[in-house]
Short mmCIF file of C-alpha atoms in Angstrom, two decimals:
data_model
loop_
_atom_site.label_atom_id
_atom_site.label_comp_id
_atom_site.label_asym_id
_atom_site.label_seq_id
_atom_site.Cartn_x
_atom_site.Cartn_y
_atom_site.Cartn_z
CA UNK A 18 39.54 -210.43 -40.27
CA UNK A 19 41.87 -207.54 -40.19
CA UNK A 20 40.15 -203.83 -40.17
CA UNK A 21 39.33 -203.94 -43.58
CA UNK A 22 39.36 -206.87 -46.13
CA UNK A 23 42.17 -208.70 -46.43
CA UNK A 24 42.29 -209.41 -49.73
CA UNK A 25 40.78 -208.05 -53.23
CA UNK A 26 37.54 -209.90 -52.76
CA UNK A 27 34.14 -207.74 -52.50
CA UNK A 28 32.91 -210.27 -49.68
CA UNK A 29 35.87 -211.27 -46.26
CA UNK A 30 36.51 -214.73 -45.59
CA UNK A 31 33.59 -216.40 -43.20
CA UNK A 32 36.06 -218.17 -41.31
CA UNK A 33 38.51 -214.83 -40.89
CA UNK A 34 39.51 -214.09 -37.27
CA UNK A 35 38.34 -210.58 -36.71
CA UNK A 36 40.82 -207.50 -35.39
CA UNK A 37 40.42 -207.30 -31.81
CA UNK A 38 41.45 -203.12 -32.12
CA UNK A 39 38.40 -202.81 -35.14
CA UNK A 40 36.36 -200.94 -32.12
CA UNK A 41 39.00 -198.95 -31.09
CA UNK A 42 39.37 -198.51 -34.92
CA UNK A 43 35.52 -197.44 -35.37
CA UNK A 44 36.78 -194.58 -32.27
CA UNK A 45 38.77 -192.74 -35.17
CA UNK A 46 36.72 -193.35 -37.46
CA UNK A 47 33.42 -191.57 -35.55
CA UNK A 48 36.40 -188.78 -34.75
CA UNK A 49 36.89 -187.73 -37.46
CA UNK A 50 33.72 -188.18 -39.09
CA UNK A 51 32.47 -185.81 -36.33
CA UNK A 52 35.57 -183.59 -36.92
CA UNK A 53 33.61 -182.99 -40.80
CA UNK A 54 30.28 -182.93 -39.11
CA UNK A 55 30.98 -180.45 -36.65
CA UNK A 56 32.83 -177.53 -38.99
CA UNK A 57 29.39 -177.74 -40.80
CA UNK A 58 27.82 -175.69 -38.20
CA UNK A 59 30.42 -174.87 -35.11
CA UNK A 60 31.44 -171.58 -37.38
CA UNK A 61 27.73 -170.53 -37.56
CA UNK A 62 27.72 -169.13 -34.21
CA UNK A 63 30.95 -167.69 -34.26
CA UNK A 64 29.92 -166.24 -37.76
CA UNK A 65 29.31 -162.64 -35.77
CA UNK A 66 32.73 -162.45 -34.40
CA UNK A 67 35.08 -163.31 -36.86
CA UNK A 68 33.08 -160.53 -39.26
CA UNK A 69 33.29 -157.88 -37.19
CA UNK A 70 37.54 -159.07 -36.92
CA UNK A 71 38.11 -158.82 -40.30
CA UNK A 72 35.63 -156.49 -41.26
CA UNK A 73 34.23 -158.82 -43.38
CA UNK A 74 31.11 -156.99 -45.76
CA UNK A 75 27.36 -158.54 -44.88
CA UNK A 76 27.25 -159.28 -48.55
CA UNK A 77 30.99 -161.60 -47.96
CA UNK A 78 30.36 -163.27 -44.65
CA UNK A 79 28.87 -165.62 -46.17
CA UNK A 80 31.39 -167.49 -48.25
CA UNK A 81 32.70 -168.28 -44.69
CA UNK A 82 29.86 -170.84 -45.61
CA UNK A 83 29.97 -171.10 -49.16
CA UNK A 84 33.85 -171.79 -49.69
CA UNK A 85 33.47 -174.88 -47.47
CA UNK A 86 30.61 -176.19 -48.85
CA UNK A 87 31.19 -175.45 -52.71
CA UNK A 88 34.84 -177.40 -52.02
CA UNK A 89 33.28 -180.71 -49.54
CA UNK A 90 30.38 -180.96 -52.06
CA UNK A 91 31.48 -180.10 -55.62
CA UNK A 92 35.33 -182.59 -54.27
CA UNK A 93 32.94 -185.64 -53.10
CA UNK A 94 32.85 -188.17 -55.54
CA UNK A 95 36.81 -187.23 -56.84
CA UNK A 96 37.53 -187.65 -53.41
CA UNK A 97 35.51 -191.08 -53.03
CA UNK A 98 37.14 -192.85 -56.20
CA UNK A 99 40.79 -190.91 -55.00
CA UNK A 100 39.96 -193.33 -52.34
CA UNK A 101 39.28 -196.15 -54.00
CA UNK A 102 42.30 -196.20 -56.37
CA UNK A 103 45.57 -195.68 -53.59
CA UNK A 104 43.92 -197.23 -50.70
CA UNK A 105 41.26 -195.93 -47.81
CA UNK A 106 43.51 -195.85 -45.09
CA UNK A 107 45.81 -193.63 -47.12
CA UNK A 108 43.03 -191.06 -47.99
CA UNK A 109 41.93 -190.61 -44.87
CA UNK A 110 45.32 -190.34 -43.39
CA UNK A 111 46.03 -187.97 -46.58
CA UNK A 112 42.51 -186.18 -45.15
CA UNK A 113 43.24 -185.90 -41.51
CA UNK A 114 46.56 -184.06 -41.85
CA UNK A 115 44.95 -181.32 -45.11
CA UNK A 116 41.73 -180.83 -42.44
CA UNK A 117 44.26 -180.14 -39.41
CA UNK A 118 46.69 -177.68 -41.38
CA UNK A 119 43.69 -176.04 -42.80
CA UNK A 120 42.13 -175.23 -39.73
CA UNK A 121 44.83 -174.08 -37.86
CA UNK A 122 45.14 -171.55 -41.02
CA UNK A 123 41.56 -170.58 -40.69
CA UNK A 124 42.06 -169.80 -37.34
CA UNK A 125 44.85 -167.49 -37.47
CA UNK A 126 43.78 -165.54 -40.38
CA UNK A 127 44.09 -162.68 -40.10
CA UNK A 128 42.04 -161.66 -43.19
CA UNK A 129 39.32 -162.65 -44.96
CA UNK A 130 40.74 -163.44 -47.93
CA UNK A 131 43.11 -166.00 -46.19
CA UNK A 132 39.75 -167.68 -43.81
CA UNK A 133 38.00 -167.96 -47.28
CA UNK A 134 40.35 -169.71 -48.76
CA UNK A 135 41.02 -171.79 -45.51
CA UNK A 136 37.38 -173.09 -45.68
CA UNK A 137 38.12 -174.14 -48.90
CA UNK A 138 40.74 -176.08 -47.77
CA UNK A 139 38.89 -177.87 -45.04
CA UNK A 140 36.00 -178.45 -47.77
CA UNK A 141 38.70 -180.21 -50.05
CA UNK A 142 40.42 -182.61 -47.50
CA UNK A 143 36.73 -183.34 -46.11
CA UNK A 144 35.36 -184.41 -49.32
CA UNK A 145 38.33 -187.31 -49.24
CA UNK A 146 37.96 -187.93 -45.87
CA UNK A 147 34.64 -188.53 -45.92
CA UNK A 148 33.98 -191.21 -47.64
CA UNK A 149 37.10 -192.87 -46.99
CA UNK A 150 35.64 -192.97 -43.37
CA UNK A 151 32.76 -194.35 -44.47
CA UNK A 152 33.87 -196.68 -46.88
CA UNK A 153 36.21 -198.39 -43.82
CA UNK A 154 33.42 -198.86 -41.59
CA UNK A 155 31.73 -200.77 -44.53
CA UNK A 156 34.98 -202.88 -45.33
CA UNK A 157 35.35 -203.49 -41.94
CA UNK A 158 32.61 -204.60 -40.16
CA UNK A 159 30.29 -207.08 -42.04
CA UNK A 160 29.12 -209.07 -39.37
CA UNK A 161 25.99 -208.25 -38.83
CA UNK A 162 25.26 -207.50 -35.25
CA UNK A 163 28.93 -205.85 -35.10
CA UNK A 164 27.84 -203.74 -38.42
CA UNK A 165 24.25 -202.29 -36.91
CA UNK A 166 26.69 -201.26 -33.77
CA UNK A 167 28.64 -199.45 -35.85
CA UNK A 168 26.77 -197.92 -38.63
CA UNK A 169 24.26 -197.27 -35.26
CA UNK A 170 26.87 -195.22 -33.92
CA UNK A 171 28.38 -193.88 -37.35
CA UNK A 172 24.28 -192.62 -38.10
CA UNK A 173 24.23 -190.53 -34.87
CA UNK A 174 27.18 -189.14 -35.50
CA UNK A 175 25.82 -188.62 -39.21
CA UNK A 176 22.68 -186.73 -37.74
CA UNK A 177 23.63 -185.27 -34.40
CA UNK A 178 26.89 -184.18 -34.91
CA UNK A 179 25.43 -180.43 -36.53
CA UNK A 180 23.90 -180.04 -33.68
CA UNK A 181 26.60 -180.75 -31.65
CA UNK A 182 28.57 -178.13 -33.76
CA UNK A 183 26.38 -175.73 -32.53
CA UNK A 184 27.27 -176.60 -28.95
CA UNK A 185 30.33 -176.44 -28.92
CA UNK A 186 30.54 -173.22 -31.35
CA UNK A 187 28.63 -171.89 -28.52
CA UNK A 188 31.15 -172.60 -25.97
CA UNK A 189 34.38 -171.98 -27.50
CA UNK A 190 32.69 -168.52 -28.80
CA UNK A 191 31.43 -166.94 -25.59
CA UNK A 192 34.42 -168.38 -23.18
CA UNK A 193 37.46 -168.68 -25.96
CA UNK A 194 37.02 -166.51 -28.92
CA UNK A 195 35.94 -167.44 -32.47
CA UNK A 196 39.02 -169.04 -34.03
CA UNK A 197 39.28 -172.09 -31.32
CA UNK A 198 36.11 -173.19 -33.64
CA UNK A 199 38.56 -173.77 -36.04
CA UNK A 200 41.57 -174.28 -33.36
CA UNK A 201 39.90 -177.27 -32.16
CA UNK A 202 40.17 -179.28 -35.17
CA UNK A 203 43.43 -179.47 -34.69
CA UNK A 204 43.93 -181.58 -31.71
CA UNK A 205 40.78 -184.04 -32.58
CA UNK A 206 42.89 -184.69 -36.11
CA UNK A 207 45.79 -185.37 -34.27
CA UNK A 208 44.43 -188.28 -31.94
CA UNK A 209 42.67 -189.53 -34.74
CA UNK A 210 45.18 -189.55 -37.11
CA UNK A 211 47.48 -191.61 -34.72
CA UNK A 212 44.59 -193.81 -33.80
CA UNK A 213 44.77 -194.31 -38.34
CA UNK A 214 48.27 -194.98 -38.15
CA UNK A 215 48.19 -197.49 -35.76
CA UNK A 216 44.61 -199.21 -35.56
CA UNK A 217 43.48 -198.98 -38.78
CA UNK A 218 44.18 -201.53 -42.02
CA UNK A 219 43.03 -201.59 -45.66
CA UNK A 220 43.64 -203.48 -48.77
CA UNK A 221 45.56 -201.18 -51.26
CA UNK A 222 45.03 -202.23 -54.89
CA UNK A 223 48.23 -203.08 -56.42
CA UNK A 224 49.09 -200.31 -59.09
CA UNK A 225 48.08 -203.27 -61.97
CA UNK A 226 44.76 -203.36 -60.91
CA UNK A 227 44.21 -199.75 -60.64
CA UNK A 228 41.27 -198.97 -62.86
CA UNK A 229 42.87 -195.22 -65.03
CA UNK A 230 40.79 -191.82 -63.19
CA UNK A 231 38.00 -190.67 -65.63
CA UNK A 232 39.16 -186.97 -65.95
CA UNK A 233 36.65 -185.63 -68.31
CA UNK A 234 34.00 -187.30 -65.39
CA UNK A 235 35.70 -185.90 -63.10
CA UNK A 236 35.36 -182.38 -64.49
CA UNK A 237 31.60 -182.38 -65.38
CA UNK A 238 30.68 -184.11 -62.73
CA UNK A 239 32.40 -182.11 -60.00
CA UNK A 240 31.79 -179.08 -61.98
CA UNK A 241 27.70 -179.53 -62.38
CA UNK A 242 27.37 -180.05 -58.44
CA UNK A 243 29.90 -177.30 -57.54
CA UNK A 244 27.55 -175.46 -59.70
CA UNK A 245 24.37 -176.70 -58.25
CA UNK A 246 25.94 -176.18 -54.68
CA UNK A 247 26.62 -172.83 -55.49
CA UNK A 248 23.55 -171.44 -57.60
CA UNK A 249 21.71 -172.92 -53.75
CA UNK A 250 24.12 -170.83 -51.24
CA UNK A 251 23.38 -167.45 -54.10
CA UNK A 252 19.22 -168.11 -54.11
CA UNK A 253 19.66 -166.97 -50.08
CA UNK A 254 20.40 -163.38 -51.10
CA UNK A 255 19.97 -163.05 -55.09
CA UNK A 256 16.88 -164.65 -55.14
CA UNK A 257 15.62 -167.58 -57.26
CA UNK A 258 15.08 -165.39 -60.51
CA UNK A 259 17.88 -163.81 -60.43
CA UNK A 260 20.26 -164.33 -63.39
CA UNK A 261 23.39 -165.83 -61.94
CA UNK A 262 21.52 -168.03 -59.96
CA UNK A 263 19.57 -169.32 -62.95
CA UNK A 264 22.12 -169.58 -65.42
CA UNK A 265 24.34 -172.07 -62.31
CA UNK A 266 21.01 -174.09 -61.23
CA UNK A 267 20.91 -175.00 -65.64
CA UNK A 268 24.26 -175.49 -66.47
CA UNK A 269 24.97 -177.71 -62.99
CA UNK A 270 21.70 -179.68 -64.10
CA UNK A 271 22.87 -179.73 -67.67
CA UNK A 272 26.86 -180.96 -67.12
CA UNK A 273 25.58 -183.73 -64.25
CA UNK A 274 23.58 -184.52 -67.35
CA UNK A 275 26.70 -184.56 -69.61
CA UNK A 276 28.47 -186.43 -67.03
CA UNK A 277 25.25 -189.77 -66.73
CA UNK A 278 26.06 -189.70 -70.15
CA UNK A 279 29.02 -190.29 -70.20
CA UNK A 280 29.55 -192.32 -67.35
CA UNK A 281 27.51 -194.96 -69.84
CA UNK A 282 30.86 -195.11 -71.96
CA UNK A 283 33.72 -194.08 -69.89
CA UNK A 284 36.19 -197.14 -69.87
CA UNK A 285 36.98 -196.70 -66.07
CA UNK A 286 33.83 -193.97 -65.15
CA UNK A 287 34.18 -191.79 -62.01
CA UNK A 288 30.43 -192.94 -60.57
CA UNK A 289 29.40 -196.62 -62.12
CA UNK A 290 25.96 -196.25 -62.57
CA UNK A 291 25.13 -199.95 -61.38
CA UNK A 292 25.74 -198.06 -58.20
CA UNK A 293 22.77 -195.92 -58.64
CA UNK A 294 20.26 -197.94 -60.40
CA UNK A 295 19.93 -200.37 -58.10
CA UNK A 296 16.58 -200.03 -56.69
CA UNK A 297 17.65 -199.92 -52.96
CA UNK A 298 20.27 -197.65 -53.19
CA UNK A 299 18.82 -195.24 -55.34
CA UNK A 300 15.79 -195.04 -52.64
CA UNK A 301 18.69 -194.49 -50.35
CA UNK A 302 19.92 -191.77 -51.86
CA UNK A 303 17.26 -190.28 -52.59
CA UNK A 304 15.52 -190.37 -49.07
CA UNK A 305 19.14 -189.16 -47.52
CA UNK A 306 18.47 -186.24 -49.98
CA UNK A 307 14.70 -185.25 -48.66
CA UNK A 308 15.31 -186.65 -45.42
CA UNK A 309 18.05 -183.43 -44.65
CA UNK A 310 16.36 -180.67 -46.43
CA UNK A 311 13.93 -180.26 -43.01
CA UNK A 312 16.97 -181.08 -40.94
CA UNK A 313 19.45 -178.26 -42.27
CA UNK A 314 15.95 -176.73 -42.27
CA UNK A 315 14.96 -176.94 -38.59
CA UNK A 316 18.78 -176.00 -37.41
CA UNK A 317 18.44 -172.44 -38.89
CA UNK A 318 15.38 -171.19 -38.28
CA UNK A 319 15.75 -171.83 -34.74
CA UNK A 320 19.13 -170.48 -34.25
CA UNK A 321 17.41 -167.67 -35.61
CA UNK A 322 14.31 -167.98 -33.45
CA UNK A 323 16.24 -168.57 -30.30
CA UNK A 324 18.64 -165.73 -30.85
CA UNK A 325 16.89 -163.08 -32.29
CA UNK A 326 12.72 -163.40 -31.12
CA UNK A 327 14.10 -164.92 -27.61
CA UNK A 328 17.59 -163.06 -27.20
CA UNK A 329 19.13 -166.78 -26.25
CA UNK A 330 22.63 -166.51 -25.79
CA UNK A 331 25.19 -168.36 -28.27
CA UNK A 332 25.91 -171.06 -25.47
CA UNK A 333 22.54 -170.74 -24.23
CA UNK A 334 21.62 -171.01 -28.47
CA UNK A 335 23.86 -174.06 -28.63
CA UNK A 336 22.32 -176.17 -25.35
CA UNK A 337 18.84 -175.77 -26.70
CA UNK A 338 19.51 -179.02 -29.32
CA UNK A 339 20.85 -180.75 -26.77
CA UNK A 340 17.48 -182.64 -26.54
CA UNK A 341 17.54 -183.18 -30.16
CA UNK A 342 21.35 -184.80 -30.64
CA UNK A 343 20.65 -187.41 -26.85
CA UNK A 344 17.58 -188.90 -29.30
CA UNK A 345 19.34 -188.71 -31.86
CA UNK A 346 21.70 -190.94 -30.53
CA UNK A 347 19.52 -192.79 -28.79
CA UNK A 348 17.37 -193.90 -31.29
CA UNK A 349 20.22 -194.71 -33.86
CA UNK A 350 22.14 -196.95 -31.03
CA UNK A 351 19.29 -198.45 -29.06
CA UNK A 352 16.82 -198.62 -31.31
CA UNK A 353 17.65 -199.01 -34.96
CA UNK A 354 20.73 -200.87 -33.99
CA UNK A 355 18.75 -203.37 -32.54
CA UNK A 356 16.06 -203.68 -35.03
CA UNK A 357 18.10 -203.45 -38.76
CA UNK A 358 18.73 -207.14 -38.94
CA UNK A 359 14.97 -207.98 -37.51
CA UNK A 360 12.46 -206.09 -39.89
CA UNK A 361 13.55 -204.74 -43.53
CA UNK A 362 14.74 -201.34 -43.64
CA UNK A 363 11.95 -199.55 -45.01
CA UNK A 364 10.07 -200.43 -41.93
CA UNK A 365 12.49 -198.14 -39.72
CA UNK A 366 12.70 -195.66 -42.24
CA UNK A 367 8.91 -194.64 -43.00
CA UNK A 368 8.22 -194.35 -39.60
CA UNK A 369 11.60 -192.19 -38.66
CA UNK A 370 9.81 -189.70 -42.13
CA UNK A 371 6.92 -190.09 -40.01
CA UNK A 372 7.87 -189.02 -36.52
CA UNK A 373 10.52 -186.32 -37.87
CA UNK A 374 7.74 -184.54 -39.77
CA UNK A 375 4.97 -184.43 -36.46
CA UNK A 376 8.29 -182.89 -34.99
CA UNK A 377 8.04 -179.78 -37.83
CA UNK A 378 5.20 -179.29 -38.44
CA UNK A 379 4.65 -178.69 -34.17
CA UNK A 380 6.98 -175.76 -35.33
CA UNK A 381 4.58 -174.43 -37.51
CA UNK A 382 2.77 -173.25 -34.29
CA UNK A 383 5.61 -171.13 -32.45
CA UNK A 384 4.46 -167.73 -31.14
CA UNK A 385 6.49 -164.81 -30.50
CA UNK A 386 6.36 -165.47 -26.40
CA UNK A 387 8.84 -168.01 -25.12
CA UNK A 388 7.77 -171.50 -26.56
CA UNK A 389 10.75 -173.83 -25.67
CA UNK A 390 9.23 -176.06 -23.09
CA UNK A 391 6.18 -176.35 -25.06
CA UNK A 392 7.17 -176.22 -28.82
CA UNK A 393 10.78 -176.89 -29.71
CA UNK A 394 11.71 -178.99 -27.17
CA UNK A 395 8.80 -181.81 -28.15
CA UNK A 396 9.65 -181.00 -31.97
CA UNK A 397 12.76 -181.40 -31.18
CA UNK A 398 12.88 -184.45 -29.59
CA UNK A 399 10.01 -185.78 -32.25
CA UNK A 400 12.49 -185.01 -34.99
CA UNK A 401 15.77 -186.60 -33.12
CA UNK A 402 14.65 -189.91 -32.43
CA UNK A 403 12.84 -189.70 -36.76
CA UNK A 404 16.32 -188.96 -37.80
CA UNK A 405 17.83 -191.71 -35.53
CA UNK A 406 15.56 -194.24 -37.45
CA UNK A 407 16.07 -193.31 -40.54
CA UNK A 408 20.15 -192.67 -41.37
CA UNK A 409 21.19 -195.63 -40.14
CA UNK A 410 19.13 -197.52 -42.14
CA UNK A 411 19.75 -195.39 -45.13
CA UNK A 412 23.23 -195.28 -44.26
CA UNK A 413 22.95 -199.48 -44.81
CA UNK A 414 21.71 -199.60 -47.72
CA UNK A 415 23.08 -197.49 -49.25
CA UNK A 416 26.33 -199.39 -48.70
CA UNK A 417 25.35 -202.74 -48.82
CA UNK A 418 26.56 -205.22 -51.19
CA UNK A 419 29.10 -203.21 -52.54
CA UNK A 420 32.48 -204.34 -54.33
CA UNK A 421 35.21 -203.06 -52.28
CA UNK A 422 37.02 -201.25 -55.20
CA UNK A 423 33.70 -199.39 -55.36
CA UNK A 424 33.16 -198.63 -51.71
CA UNK A 425 34.40 -194.75 -51.98
CA UNK A 426 32.59 -193.53 -54.61
CA UNK A 427 29.34 -195.37 -52.92
CA UNK A 428 30.32 -193.74 -49.59
CA UNK A 429 30.93 -190.54 -51.17
CA UNK A 430 27.31 -190.27 -53.27
CA UNK A 431 25.85 -190.43 -49.56
CA UNK A 432 27.67 -187.93 -48.23
CA UNK A 433 26.91 -186.23 -51.91
CA UNK A 434 23.14 -186.88 -51.30
CA UNK A 435 23.20 -185.27 -47.87
CA UNK A 436 25.45 -182.24 -48.83
CA UNK A 437 23.07 -181.29 -52.26
CA UNK A 438 19.53 -182.42 -50.39
CA UNK A 439 21.30 -179.76 -47.52
CA UNK A 440 22.33 -176.96 -49.66
CA UNK A 441 19.10 -176.93 -52.05
CA UNK A 442 16.60 -177.66 -48.94
CA UNK A 443 18.10 -174.71 -46.79
CA UNK A 444 17.95 -172.07 -49.46
CA UNK A 445 14.84 -172.81 -50.53
CA UNK A 446 13.47 -173.31 -46.96
CA UNK A 447 14.78 -169.76 -46.12
CA UNK A 448 13.26 -168.06 -49.62
CA UNK A 449 10.29 -169.34 -48.47
CA UNK A 450 10.79 -168.18 -44.74
CA UNK A 451 12.24 -164.60 -45.92
CA UNK A 452 9.47 -163.70 -49.06
CA UNK A 453 6.41 -164.55 -46.50
CA UNK A 454 7.81 -163.84 -43.16
CA UNK A 455 8.18 -160.11 -45.51
CA UNK A 456 4.63 -160.08 -46.97
CA UNK A 457 3.82 -160.22 -43.66
CA UNK A 458 5.71 -157.56 -42.04
CA UNK A 459 4.73 -154.61 -44.82
CA UNK A 460 0.39 -155.99 -43.89
CA UNK A 461 0.76 -155.56 -40.94
CA UNK A 462 3.20 -152.37 -41.01
CA UNK A 463 0.60 -150.70 -42.86
CA UNK A 464 -1.87 -151.52 -40.86
CA UNK A 465 -0.34 -150.63 -38.10
CA UNK A 466 0.40 -147.05 -39.46
CA UNK A 467 -3.64 -146.61 -40.37
CA UNK A 468 -4.56 -146.98 -36.87
CA UNK A 469 -1.81 -144.85 -35.78
CA UNK A 470 0.47 -146.73 -34.22
CA UNK A 471 2.88 -147.37 -36.76
CA UNK A 472 5.98 -145.07 -35.69
CA UNK A 473 5.94 -146.70 -32.07
CA UNK A 474 9.13 -149.16 -32.07
CA UNK A 475 8.16 -151.05 -29.55
CA UNK A 476 5.16 -151.86 -31.74
CA UNK A 477 7.46 -151.95 -34.93
CA UNK A 478 9.81 -154.56 -33.23
CA UNK A 479 6.96 -156.80 -32.06
CA UNK A 480 6.04 -157.02 -35.63
CA UNK A 481 9.18 -157.91 -37.71
CA UNK A 482 9.75 -160.43 -34.18
CA UNK A 483 5.64 -161.86 -35.76
CA UNK A 484 6.90 -161.81 -39.15
CA UNK A 485 10.18 -163.67 -38.88
CA UNK A 486 8.30 -165.85 -36.45
CA UNK A 487 5.47 -166.69 -39.12
CA UNK A 488 7.76 -166.87 -41.92
CA UNK A 489 9.50 -169.77 -40.31
CA UNK A 490 6.13 -172.05 -40.15
CA UNK A 491 5.43 -171.09 -42.86
CA UNK A 492 8.58 -172.52 -44.04
CA UNK A 493 8.84 -175.76 -41.56
CA UNK A 494 5.25 -176.79 -42.78
CA UNK A 495 7.44 -177.39 -46.65
CA UNK A 496 9.91 -178.97 -44.74
CA UNK A 497 7.74 -181.38 -43.09
CA UNK A 498 5.75 -182.38 -46.13
CA UNK A 499 9.00 -182.49 -47.81
CA UNK A 500 9.23 -184.77 -44.83
CA UNK A 501 5.84 -187.19 -45.85
CA UNK A 502 7.87 -187.21 -49.40
CA UNK A 503 11.26 -189.07 -48.06
CA UNK A 504 8.82 -191.46 -46.62
CA UNK A 505 6.50 -191.94 -49.85
CA UNK A 506 10.22 -192.27 -51.97
CA UNK A 507 11.68 -194.96 -49.25
CA UNK A 508 8.39 -197.37 -48.75
CA UNK A 509 8.45 -197.24 -52.94
CA UNK A 510 11.69 -198.21 -53.83
CA UNK A 511 13.47 -199.43 -50.47
CA UNK A 512 12.32 -203.38 -50.89
CA UNK A 513 14.69 -204.73 -49.22
CA UNK A 514 14.87 -207.78 -47.09
CA UNK A 515 15.85 -207.58 -43.31
CA UNK A 516 19.86 -209.22 -43.82
CA UNK A 517 18.64 -212.48 -41.58
CA UNK A 518 15.97 -212.84 -44.02
CA UNK A 519 17.68 -212.57 -47.04
CA UNK A 520 18.31 -214.69 -50.02
CA UNK A 521 21.61 -216.07 -51.13
CA UNK A 522 21.37 -214.40 -54.22
CA UNK A 523 22.75 -211.36 -56.10
CA UNK A 524 20.96 -208.44 -56.76
CA UNK A 525 20.27 -207.18 -60.52
CA UNK A 526 23.02 -205.73 -62.01
CA UNK A 527 25.35 -206.22 -59.09
CA UNK A 528 26.50 -210.04 -59.09
CA UNK A 529 30.24 -208.83 -58.71
CA UNK A 530 29.51 -207.11 -55.60
CA UNK A 531 27.09 -209.22 -53.49
CA UNK A 532 27.55 -209.82 -50.21
CA UNK A 533 25.73 -213.30 -48.65
CA UNK A 534 24.91 -211.51 -45.49
CA UNK A 535 23.65 -208.91 -46.65
CA UNK A 536 19.95 -207.70 -47.91
CA UNK A 537 18.65 -208.09 -51.43
CA UNK A 538 15.66 -206.86 -52.78
CA UNK A 539 12.38 -208.41 -52.74
#
């Protein structure tokens, strides 16, 4: 077989000869995905240095992060559908070139406005690149064993890439400067681009086979996603009761509701609703969205805990996440990849959510005193192992049994669930942590003032750190509960059988896209 399906048929021919270079093609796909995932966190550690050099105000510095997440989260569905219309390899290459150019522009930025614009461009091209990468993977590896290995690698990158970003960001910021957190994408993109041109192959639909782009759907869907992601980002500094935040969230939900209505009537829908209505895929999307809430919250809180409370350097903070990355990689490639063909996917997802929830709950007992070996390390290992069990089967269930012509938008929906879940979860948990921490600090300072020790700077500093840790603990407990909710969703909605035991009959609503090698609903 060629690197992707050689014909418009959703199911490659059984006697097709596998491309001997397909595993090198996987390396190219993995490099591109790693670059996109890295950029979600690599800039976080560099942000203080960039703020100082470019003279950003405290109120504007968040746009270094927000500009990227808005463009990426808002344009994913459009990027996925474009990949289906014009060919995944072509959009993959365009995404790589654009992402590299935007990264170079951001690294050379001499004003904050130019940096914000470059980050928005990164997000826009990332929204084209990410669904193209996942859809190339799903249309290439259809053999059960090969698909398991490929998804194991991809799941490890999806779960561990954010932690790797913190490590790389710490190294580059400490030993070079913050600009290299953006420049580093250029050589990675060039390597991936060279490999893509040489190794990747994809069926490009003929002009007569391409449906029209659903422009009203683009406006409604992308507009709704942008409003929801922006509302969540503004909820952190403004609060959930702010008029702008409420207006953005309500407006975004309203636009998405109209989008869903329009998709039932559009002649060429941006997101064919049978993709979401399928019980297993819908459950996988929801499980993904809920699971990343706790994970992204853990990244945020642990970064502050290690640097602000324990006084770690940026590099030491990044390295502190290394055990979690290792646990994700091991669980994805050595456990999930080996068991996925023999067990129903929910028998991997549910134990994964329980392990991850236990890891998060361990952080409920953090103290101001150094607690890395006793609390942080066990929590990272449990959370990493659990997420490694979750990511791979979720992505496999979400993308299996889909027609080649819909693989791009389906892959985009997986990424959208992850992005929106992370945005909402980070904002929600940060609000809980901030409010409970502030209440704790105010109460303790009043008590200290009553005893005559309030003005002491050392006492005040200790109380503030206690309040930060207390707020983190409460928020992380909520994160653990949401992780368990993800497990409940997986157990209730995802009823797919193990691929080796799937019956040779199409899923309801997906007759045109059935792949007999994949799993079906019980």
